[in-house]
């Protein structure tokens, strides 16, 4: 296993983390922005108001995208373990 192989595995792992976390983070960001605009318009300054909508939104997104996330993760791990004999050499 060369240093290039290690760098490639690390690069692929980081890309996978970013690809799988991005939809959930975007949902949280959009809900936070909407709640923030609502708080600004109505002059409500409650700090805990953003938590419940974000939790519900991320949970709903996780329910909808969970299958896709699991398929990508298992595909990556299958590929990684499938090439294990190449990395051991």
mmCIF file of N, CA, C and O in Angstrom:
data_model
loop_
_atom_site.group_PDB
_atom_site.id
_atom_site.type_symbol
_atom_site.label_atom_id
_atom_site.label_comp_id
_atom_site.label_asym_id
_atom_site.label_seq_id
_atom_site.Cartn_x
_atom_site.Cartn_y
_atom_site.Cartn_z
ATOM 1 N N UNK A 1 0.852 -1.168 0.000
ATOM 2 C CA UNK A 1 0.000 0.000 0.000
ATOM 3 C C UNK A 1 0.898 1.231 0.000
ATOM 4 O O UNK A 1 1.734 1.403 0.874
ATOM 5 N N UNK A 2 0.688 2.072 -0.957
ATOM 6 C CA UNK A 2 1.508 3.273 -1.081
ATOM 7 C C UNK A 2 0.840 4.457 -0.396
ATOM 8 O O UNK A 2 -0.321 4.388 0.014
ATOM 9 N N UNK A 3 1.575 5.526 -0.312
ATOM 10 C CA UNK A 3 1.029 6.750 0.280
ATOM 11 C C UNK A 3 -0.100 7.308 -0.577
ATOM 12 O O UNK A 3 -1.053 7.900 -0.050
ATOM 13 N N UNK A 4 -0.012 7.109 -1.887
ATOM 14 C CA UNK A 4 -1.083 7.567 -2.774
ATOM 15 C C UNK A 4 -2.389 6.833 -2.497
ATOM 16 O O UNK A 4 -3.470 7.429 -2.575
ATOM 17 N N UNK A 5 -2.295 5.545 -2.179
ATOM 18 C CA UNK A 5 -3.499 4.782 -1.841
ATOM 19 C C UNK A 5 -4.148 5.313 -0.567
ATOM 20 O O UNK A 5 -5.374 5.440 -0.487
ATOM 21 N N UNK A 6 -3.324 5.624 0.416
ATOM 22 C CA UNK A 6 -3.842 6.152 1.683
ATOM 23 C C UNK A 6 -4.511 7.503 1.464
ATOM 24 O O UNK A 6 -5.595 7.772 1.995
ATOM 25 N N UNK A 7 -3.879 8.349 0.670
ATOM 26 C CA UNK A 7 -4.444 9.664 0.380
ATOM 27 C C UNK A 7 -5.757 9.513 -0.385
ATOM 28 O O UNK A 7 -6.734 10.217 -0.101
ATOM 29 N N UNK A 8 -5.816 8.586 -1.319
ATOM 30 C CA UNK A 8 -7.039 8.374 -2.088
ATOM 31 C C UNK A 8 -8.174 7.853 -1.207
ATOM 32 O O UNK A 8 -9.316 8.289 -1.341
ATOM 33 N N UNK A 9 -7.856 6.940 -0.306
ATOM 34 C CA UNK A 9 -8.879 6.429 0.615
ATOM 35 C C UNK A 9 -9.384 7.556 1.515
ATOM 36 O O UNK A 9 -10.592 7.701 1.734
ATOM 37 N N UNK A 10 -8.486 8.358 2.029
ATOM 38 C CA UNK A 10 -8.881 9.494 2.859
ATOM 39 C C UNK A 10 -9.706 10.508 2.093
ATOM 40 O O UNK A 10 -10.700 11.029 2.610
ATOM 41 N N UNK A 11 -9.309 10.785 0.854
ATOM 42 C CA UNK A 11 -10.052 11.723 0.020
ATOM 43 C C UNK A 11 -11.456 11.204 -0.269
ATOM 44 O O UNK A 11 -12.437 11.949 -0.170
ATOM 45 N N UNK A 12 -11.553 9.918 -0.592
ATOM 46 C CA UNK A 12 -12.866 9.327 -0.853
ATOM 47 C C UNK A 12 -13.745 9.335 0.396
ATOM 48 O O UNK A 12 -14.947 9.584 0.312
ATOM 49 N N UNK A 13 -13.141 9.065 1.553
ATOM 50 C CA UNK A 13 -13.903 9.061 2.797
ATOM 51 C C UNK A 13 -14.420 10.463 3.132
ATOM 52 O O UNK A 13 -15.586 10.625 3.516
ATOM 53 N N UNK A 14 -13.584 11.476 2.973
ATOM 54 C CA UNK A 14 -14.023 12.841 3.236
ATOM 55 C C UNK A 14 -15.109 13.280 2.264
ATOM 56 O O UNK A 14 -16.079 13.943 2.657
ATOM 57 N N UNK A 15 -14.957 12.918 0.996
ATOM 58 C CA UNK A 15 -15.985 13.256 0.019
ATOM 59 C C UNK A 15 -17.303 12.570 0.367
ATOM 60 O O UNK A 15 -18.372 13.169 0.241
ATOM 61 N N UNK A 16 -17.235 11.327 0.824
ATOM 62 C CA UNK A 16 -18.437 10.596 1.198
ATOM 63 C C UNK A 16 -19.124 11.252 2.390
ATOM 64 O O UNK A 16 -20.348 11.404 2.408
ATOM 65 N N UNK A 17 -18.344 11.676 3.380
ATOM 66 C CA UNK A 17 -18.917 12.346 4.551
ATOM 67 C C UNK A 17 -19.606 13.641 4.138
ATOM 68 O O UNK A 17 -20.722 13.929 4.578
ATOM 69 N N UNK A 18 -18.954 14.408 3.296
ATOM 70 C CA UNK A 18 -19.543 15.678 2.845
ATOM 71 C C UNK A 18 -20.805 15.418 2.032
ATOM 72 O O UNK A 18 -21.830 16.088 2.214
ATOM 73 N N UNK A 19 -20.748 14.438 1.138
ATOM 74 C CA UNK A 19 -21.898 14.137 0.283
ATOM 75 C C UNK A 19 -23.091 13.654 1.094
ATOM 76 O O UNK A 19 -24.237 14.016 0.787
ATOM 77 N N UNK A 20 -22.851 12.876 2.129
ATOM 78 C CA UNK A 20 -23.951 12.328 2.909
ATOM 79 C C UNK A 20 -24.482 13.302 3.957
ATOM 80 O O UNK A 20 -25.653 13.247 4.314
ATOM 81 N N UNK A 21 -23.642 14.193 4.447
ATOM 82 C CA UNK A 21 -24.080 15.150 5.464
ATOM 83 C C UNK A 21 -24.705 16.402 4.867
ATOM 84 O O UNK A 21 -25.486 17.080 5.542
ATOM 85 N N UNK A 22 -24.389 16.706 3.624
ATOM 86 C CA UNK A 22 -24.848 17.954 3.020
ATOM 87 C C UNK A 22 -26.369 18.106 2.994
ATOM 88 O O UNK A 22 -26.871 19.185 3.348
ATOM 89 N N UNK A 23 -27.145 17.104 2.591
ATOM 90 C CA UNK A 23 -28.601 17.315 2.577
ATOM 91 C C UNK A 23 -29.186 17.624 3.959
ATOM 92 O O UNK A 23 -30.035 18.511 4.094
ATOM 93 N N UNK A 24 -28.714 16.935 4.977
ATOM 94 C CA UNK A 24 -29.229 17.185 6.323
ATOM 95 C C UNK A 24 -28.807 18.563 6.826
ATOM 96 O O UNK A 24 -29.598 19.264 7.463
ATOM 97 N N UNK A 25 -27.583 18.960 6.521
ATOM 98 C CA UNK A 25 -27.129 20.280 6.930
ATOM 99 C C UNK A 25 -27.868 21.390 6.186
ATOM 100 O O UNK A 25 -28.167 22.438 6.764
ATOM 101 N N UNK A 26 -28.167 21.159 4.916
ATOM 102 C CA UNK A 26 -28.924 22.156 4.151
ATOM 103 C C UNK A 26 -30.341 22.309 4.686
ATOM 104 O O UNK A 26 -30.862 23.428 4.754
ATOM 105 N N UNK A 27 -30.965 21.203 5.053
ATOM 106 C CA UNK A 27 -32.306 21.278 5.645
ATOM 107 C C UNK A 27 -32.259 22.089 6.932
ATOM 108 O O UNK A 27 -33.099 22.973 7.153
ATOM 109 N N UNK A 28 -31.282 21.821 7.773
ATOM 110 C CA UNK A 28 -31.141 22.549 9.024
ATOM 111 C C UNK A 28 -30.866 24.031 8.770
ATOM 112 O O UNK A 28 -31.412 24.903 9.458
ATOM 113 N N UNK A 29 -30.039 24.320 7.781
ATOM 114 C CA UNK A 29 -29.718 25.709 7.452
ATOM 115 C C UNK A 29 -30.947 26.457 6.951
ATOM 116 O O UNK A 29 -31.217 27.589 7.368
ATOM 117 N N UNK A 30 -31.705 25.847 6.077
ATOM 118 C CA UNK A 30 -32.887 26.504 5.511
ATOM 119 C C UNK A 30 -33.950 26.726 6.580
ATOM 120 O O UNK A 30 -34.554 27.804 6.659
ATOM 121 N N UNK A 31 -34.181 25.728 7.415
ATOM 122 C CA UNK A 31 -35.166 25.894 8.488
ATOM 123 C C UNK A 31 -34.707 26.972 9.463
ATOM 124 O O UNK A 31 -35.508 27.806 9.903
ATOM 125 N N UNK A 32 -33.434 26.991 9.794
ATOM 126 C CA UNK A 32 -32.909 28.026 10.683
ATOM 127 C C UNK A 32 -33.066 29.415 10.092
ATOM 128 O O UNK A 32 -33.395 30.372 10.808
ATOM 129 N N UNK A 33 -32.837 29.534 8.792
ATOM 130 C CA UNK A 33 -33.006 30.827 8.127
ATOM 131 C C UNK A 33 -34.455 31.272 8.142
ATOM 132 O O UNK A 33 -34.758 32.442 8.415
ATOM 133 N N UNK A 34 -35.374 30.352 7.863
ATOM 134 C CA UNK A 34 -36.808 30.685 7.863
ATOM 135 C C UNK A 34 -37.261 31.107 9.257
ATOM 136 O O UNK A 34 -37.972 32.110 9.415
ATOM 137 N N UNK A 35 -36.849 30.367 10.271
ATOM 138 C CA UNK A 35 -37.234 30.715 11.649
ATOM 139 C C UNK A 35 -36.610 32.040 12.052
ATOM 140 O O UNK A 35 -37.247 32.857 12.724
ATOM 141 N N UNK A 36 -35.382 32.285 11.629
ATOM 142 C CA UNK A 36 -34.722 33.550 11.946
ATOM 143 C C UNK A 36 -35.444 34.735 11.308
ATOM 144 O O UNK A 36 -35.621 35.779 11.944
ATOM 145 N N UNK A 37 -35.849 34.562 10.062
ATOM 146 C CA UNK A 37 -36.615 35.633 9.396
ATOM 147 C C UNK A 37 -37.943 35.842 10.102
ATOM 148 O O UNK A 37 -38.378 36.988 10.321
ATOM 149 N N UNK A 38 -38.597 34.745 10.489
ATOM 150 C CA UNK A 38 -39.858 34.847 11.223
ATOM 151 C C UNK A 38 -39.656 35.575 12.551
ATOM 152 O O UNK A 38 -40.477 36.421 12.933
ATOM 153 N N UNK A 39 -38.574 35.272 13.257
ATOM 154 C CA UNK A 39 -38.297 35.944 14.521
ATOM 155 C C UNK A 39 -38.023 37.428 14.318
ATOM 156 O O UNK A 39 -38.424 38.259 15.136
ATOM 157 N N UNK A 40 -37.343 37.758 13.236
ATOM 158 C CA UNK A 40 -37.042 39.171 12.964
ATOM 159 C C UNK A 40 -38.307 39.941 12.630
ATOM 160 O O UNK A 40 -38.510 41.063 13.112
ATOM 161 N N UNK A 41 -39.166 39.334 11.827
ATOM 162 C CA UNK A 41 -40.399 40.018 11.412
ATOM 163 C C UNK A 41 -41.341 40.205 12.593
ATOM 164 O O UNK A 41 -41.970 41.255 12.740
ATOM 165 N N UNK A 42 -41.453 39.204 13.449
ATOM 166 C CA UNK A 42 -42.403 39.273 14.564
ATOM 167 C C UNK A 42 -41.775 39.799 15.852
ATOM 168 O O UNK A 42 -42.475 39.916 16.851
ATOM 169 N N UNK A 43 -40.504 40.101 15.849
ATOM 170 C CA UNK A 43 -39.766 40.606 17.018
ATOM 171 C C UNK A 43 -39.791 39.636 18.187
ATOM 172 O O UNK A 43 -39.752 40.042 19.342
ATOM 173 N N UNK A 44 -39.884 38.349 17.899
ATOM 174 C CA UNK A 44 -39.792 37.324 18.935
ATOM 175 C C UNK A 44 -38.318 36.989 19.103
ATOM 176 O O UNK A 44 -37.645 36.622 18.149
ATOM 177 N N UNK A 45 -37.817 37.106 20.315
ATOM 178 C CA UNK A 45 -36.399 36.861 20.562
ATOM 179 C C UNK A 45 -36.177 35.616 21.419
ATOM 180 O O UNK A 45 -35.303 35.580 22.262
ATOM 181 N N UNK A 46 -36.961 34.599 21.206
ATOM 182 C CA UNK A 46 -36.825 33.353 21.958
ATOM 183 C C UNK A 46 -35.713 32.511 21.327
ATOM 184 O O UNK A 46 -35.762 32.181 20.150
ATOM 185 N N UNK A 47 -34.704 32.167 22.109
ATOM 186 C CA UNK A 47 -33.543 31.439 21.593
ATOM 187 C C UNK A 47 -33.852 29.982 21.308
ATOM 188 O O UNK A 47 -33.224 29.371 20.451
ATOM 189 N N UNK A 48 -34.790 29.403 22.035
ATOM 190 C CA UNK A 48 -35.077 27.973 21.878
ATOM 191 C C UNK A 48 -36.079 27.692 20.781
ATOM 192 O O UNK A 48 -36.386 26.527 20.507
ATOM 193 N N UNK A 49 -36.578 28.708 20.123
ATOM 194 C CA UNK A 49 -37.599 28.530 19.092
ATOM 195 C C UNK A 49 -37.075 27.775 17.874
ATOM 196 O O UNK A 49 -37.831 27.084 17.196
ATOM 197 N N UNK A 50 -35.803 27.859 17.601
ATOM 198 C CA UNK A 50 -35.260 27.226 16.396
ATOM 199 C C UNK A 50 -35.022 25.728 16.559
ATOM 200 O O UNK A 50 -34.932 25.011 15.575
ATOM 201 N N UNK A 51 -34.923 25.242 17.788
ATOM 202 C CA UNK A 51 -34.540 23.845 17.989
ATOM 203 C C UNK A 51 -35.591 22.851 17.517
ATOM 204 O O UNK A 51 -35.266 21.888 16.826
ATOM 205 N N UNK A 52 -36.828 23.047 17.875
ATOM 206 C CA UNK A 52 -37.874 22.073 17.535
ATOM 207 C C UNK A 52 -38.080 21.974 16.026
ATOM 208 O O UNK A 52 -38.102 20.855 15.484
ATOM 209 N N UNK A 53 -38.218 23.080 15.290
ATOM 210 C CA UNK A 53 -38.364 22.928 13.833
ATOM 211 C C UNK A 53 -37.142 22.286 13.165
ATOM 212 O O UNK A 53 -37.288 21.483 12.238
ATOM 213 N N UNK A 54 -35.954 22.614 13.651
ATOM 214 C CA UNK A 54 -34.747 22.006 13.075
ATOM 215 C C UNK A 54 -34.706 20.510 13.343
ATOM 216 O O UNK A 54 -34.375 19.722 12.456
ATOM 217 N N UNK A 55 -35.030 20.111 14.559
ATOM 218 C CA UNK A 55 -35.024 18.687 14.895
ATOM 219 C C UNK A 55 -36.046 17.945 14.056
ATOM 220 O O UNK A 55 -35.759 16.873 13.507
ATOM 221 N N UNK A 56 -37.228 18.495 13.930
ATOM 222 C CA UNK A 56 -38.263 17.843 13.121
ATOM 223 C C UNK A 56 -37.870 17.789 11.648
ATOM 224 O O UNK A 56 -38.088 16.776 10.972
ATOM 225 N N UNK A 57 -37.306 18.871 11.141
ATOM 226 C CA UNK A 57 -36.888 18.902 9.741
ATOM 227 C C UNK A 57 -35.770 17.927 9.438
ATOM 228 O O UNK A 57 -35.804 17.220 8.425
ATOM 229 N N UNK A 58 -34.787 17.868 10.305
ATOM 230 C CA UNK A 58 -33.677 16.928 10.100
ATOM 231 C C UNK A 58 -34.173 15.490 10.236
ATOM 232 O O UNK A 58 -33.766 14.608 9.478
ATOM 233 N N UNK A 59 -35.068 15.240 11.187
ATOM 234 C CA UNK A 59 -35.638 13.904 11.341
ATOM 235 C C UNK A 59 -36.419 13.501 10.098
ATOM 236 O O UNK A 59 -36.282 12.372 9.605
ATOM 237 N N UNK A 60 -37.228 14.408 9.561
ATOM 238 C CA UNK A 60 -37.984 14.113 8.341
ATOM 239 C C UNK A 60 -37.047 13.871 7.159
ATOM 240 O O UNK A 60 -37.242 12.937 6.380
ATOM 241 N N UNK A 61 -36.009 14.697 7.035
ATOM 242 C CA UNK A 61 -35.037 14.514 5.951
ATOM 243 C C UNK A 61 -34.298 13.196 6.112
ATOM 244 O O UNK A 61 -34.019 12.504 5.122
ATOM 245 N N UNK A 62 -33.988 12.825 7.337
ATOM 246 C CA UNK A 62 -33.317 11.555 7.589
ATOM 247 C C UNK A 62 -34.230 10.382 7.241
ATOM 248 O O UNK A 62 -33.771 9.367 6.696
ATOM 249 N N UNK A 63 -35.507 10.528 7.510
ATOM 250 C CA UNK A 63 -36.459 9.470 7.150
ATOM 251 C C UNK A 63 -36.570 9.336 5.625
ATOM 252 O O UNK A 63 -36.682 8.235 5.105
ATOM 253 N N UNK A 64 -36.564 10.461 4.932
ATOM 254 C CA UNK A 64 -36.695 10.430 3.474
ATOM 255 C C UNK A 64 -35.404 10.026 2.772
ATOM 256 O O UNK A 64 -35.431 9.337 1.755
ATOM 257 N N UNK A 65 -34.268 10.454 3.300
ATOM 258 C CA UNK A 65 -32.982 10.216 2.650
ATOM 259 C C UNK A 65 -32.177 9.083 3.276
ATOM 260 O O UNK A 65 -31.061 8.803 2.830
ATOM 261 N N UNK A 66 -32.715 8.446 4.298
ATOM 262 C CA UNK A 66 -31.974 7.405 5.001
ATOM 263 C C UNK A 66 -31.574 6.251 4.112
ATOM 264 O O UNK A 66 -30.467 5.720 4.216
ATOM 265 N N UNK A 67 -32.469 5.858 3.220
ATOM 266 C CA UNK A 67 -32.174 4.754 2.311
ATOM 267 C C UNK A 67 -31.006 5.115 1.382
ATOM 268 O O UNK A 67 -30.106 4.305 1.164
ATOM 269 N N UNK A 68 -31.030 6.326 0.858
ATOM 270 C CA UNK A 68 -29.959 6.791 -0.030
ATOM 271 C C UNK A 68 -28.633 6.870 0.719
ATOM 272 O O UNK A 68 -27.585 6.456 0.199
ATOM 273 N N UNK A 69 -28.662 7.391 1.952
ATOM 274 C CA UNK A 69 -27.446 7.497 2.753
ATOM 275 C C UNK A 69 -26.883 6.114 3.047
ATOM 276 O O UNK A 69 -25.679 5.872 2.901
ATOM 277 N N UNK A 70 -27.752 5.186 3.443
ATOM 278 C CA UNK A 70 -27.295 3.835 3.760
ATOM 279 C C UNK A 70 -26.735 3.123 2.528
ATOM 280 O O UNK A 70 -25.723 2.428 2.612
ATOM 281 N N UNK A 71 -27.372 3.306 1.374
ATOM 282 C CA UNK A 71 -26.861 2.692 0.144
ATOM 283 C C UNK A 71 -25.484 3.231 -0.225
ATOM 284 O O UNK A 71 -24.605 2.471 -0.632
ATOM 285 N N UNK A 72 -25.286 4.534 -0.095
ATOM 286 C CA UNK A 72 -23.978 5.120 -0.403
ATOM 287 C C UNK A 72 -22.906 4.648 0.568
ATOM 288 O O UNK A 72 -21.784 4.326 0.164
ATOM 289 N N UNK A 73 -23.249 4.603 1.851
ATOM 290 C CA UNK A 73 -22.278 4.157 2.841
ATOM 291 C C UNK A 73 -21.912 2.687 2.636
ATOM 292 O O UNK A 73 -20.736 2.324 2.678
ATOM 293 N N UNK A 74 -22.903 1.861 2.400
ATOM 294 C CA UNK A 74 -22.615 0.434 2.216
ATOM 295 C C UNK A 74 -21.879 0.189 0.901
ATOM 296 O O UNK A 74 -21.016 -0.689 0.830
ATOM 297 N N UNK A 75 -22.182 0.964 -0.134
ATOM 298 C CA UNK A 75 -21.444 0.841 -1.391
ATOM 299 C C UNK A 75 -19.988 1.225 -1.229
ATOM 300 O O UNK A 75 -19.096 0.562 -1.781
ATOM 301 N N UNK A 76 -19.742 2.286 -0.476
ATOM 302 C CA UNK A 76 -18.358 2.707 -0.229
ATOM 303 C C UNK A 76 -17.606 1.643 0.557
ATOM 304 O O UNK A 76 -16.467 1.300 0.227
ATOM 305 N N UNK A 77 -18.240 1.108 1.592
ATOM 306 C CA UNK A 77 -17.569 0.096 2.407
ATOM 307 C C UNK A 77 -17.369 -1.203 1.636
ATOM 308 O O UNK A 77 -16.339 -1.869 1.787
ATOM 309 N N UNK A 78 -18.330 -1.561 0.791
ATOM 310 C CA UNK A 78 -18.166 -2.753 -0.045
ATOM 311 C C UNK A 78 -16.994 -2.582 -0.998
ATOM 312 O O UNK A 78 -16.190 -3.503 -1.182
ATOM 313 N N UNK A 79 -16.882 -1.407 -1.587
ATOM 314 C CA UNK A 79 -15.765 -1.114 -2.474
ATOM 315 C C UNK A 79 -14.438 -1.140 -1.720
ATOM 316 O O UNK A 79 -13.440 -1.683 -2.198
ATOM 317 N N UNK A 80 -14.436 -0.571 -0.522
ATOM 318 C CA UNK A 80 -13.216 -0.531 0.272
ATOM 319 C C UNK A 80 -12.779 -1.935 0.688
ATOM 320 O O UNK A 80 -11.610 -2.292 0.561
ATOM 321 N N UNK A 81 -13.713 -2.753 1.159
ATOM 322 C CA UNK A 81 -13.376 -4.115 1.561
ATOM 323 C C UNK A 81 -13.107 -5.004 0.357
ATOM 324 O O UNK A 81 -12.334 -5.963 0.454
ATOM 325 N N UNK A 82 -13.730 -4.696 -0.775
ATOM 326 C CA UNK A 82 -13.464 -5.470 -1.984
ATOM 327 C C UNK A 82 -12.051 -5.282 -2.498
ATOM 328 O O UNK A 82 -11.472 -6.184 -3.112
ATOM 329 N N UNK A 83 -11.483 -4.122 -2.259
ATOM 330 C CA UNK A 83 -10.114 -3.834 -2.683
ATOM 331 C C UNK A 83 -9.098 -4.064 -1.567
ATOM 332 O O UNK A 83 -7.967 -3.611 -1.657
ATOM 333 N N UNK A 84 -9.500 -4.760 -0.534
ATOM 334 C CA UNK A 84 -8.623 -4.964 0.619
ATOM 335 C C UNK A 84 -7.348 -5.714 0.226
ATOM 336 O O UNK A 84 -6.279 -5.395 0.721
ATOM 337 N N UNK A 85 -7.472 -6.682 -0.675
ATOM 338 C CA UNK A 85 -6.286 -7.436 -1.076
ATOM 339 C C UNK A 85 -5.298 -6.549 -1.824
ATOM 340 O O UNK A 85 -4.087 -6.788 -1.764
ATOM 341 N N UNK A 86 -5.778 -5.544 -2.519
ATOM 342 C CA UNK A 86 -4.890 -4.610 -3.218
ATOM 343 C C UNK A 86 -4.143 -3.741 -2.205
ATOM 344 O O UNK A 86 -2.953 -3.454 -2.383
ATOM 345 N N UNK A 87 -4.839 -3.353 -1.122
ATOM 346 C CA UNK A 87 -4.216 -2.469 -0.149
ATOM 347 C C UNK A 87 -3.202 -3.196 0.729
ATOM 348 O O UNK A 87 -2.276 -2.581 1.240
ATOM 349 N N UNK A 88 -3.376 -4.493 0.934
ATOM 350 C CA UNK A 88 -2.490 -5.245 1.819
ATOM 351 C C UNK A 88 -1.122 -5.444 1.182
ATOM 352 O O UNK A 88 -0.101 -5.492 1.854
ATOM 353 N N UNK A 89 -1.058 -5.543 -0.127
ATOM 354 C CA UNK A 89 0.199 -5.816 -0.813
ATOM 355 C C UNK A 89 1.236 -4.752 -0.574
ATOM 356 O O UNK A 89 1.108 -3.643 -0.460
#
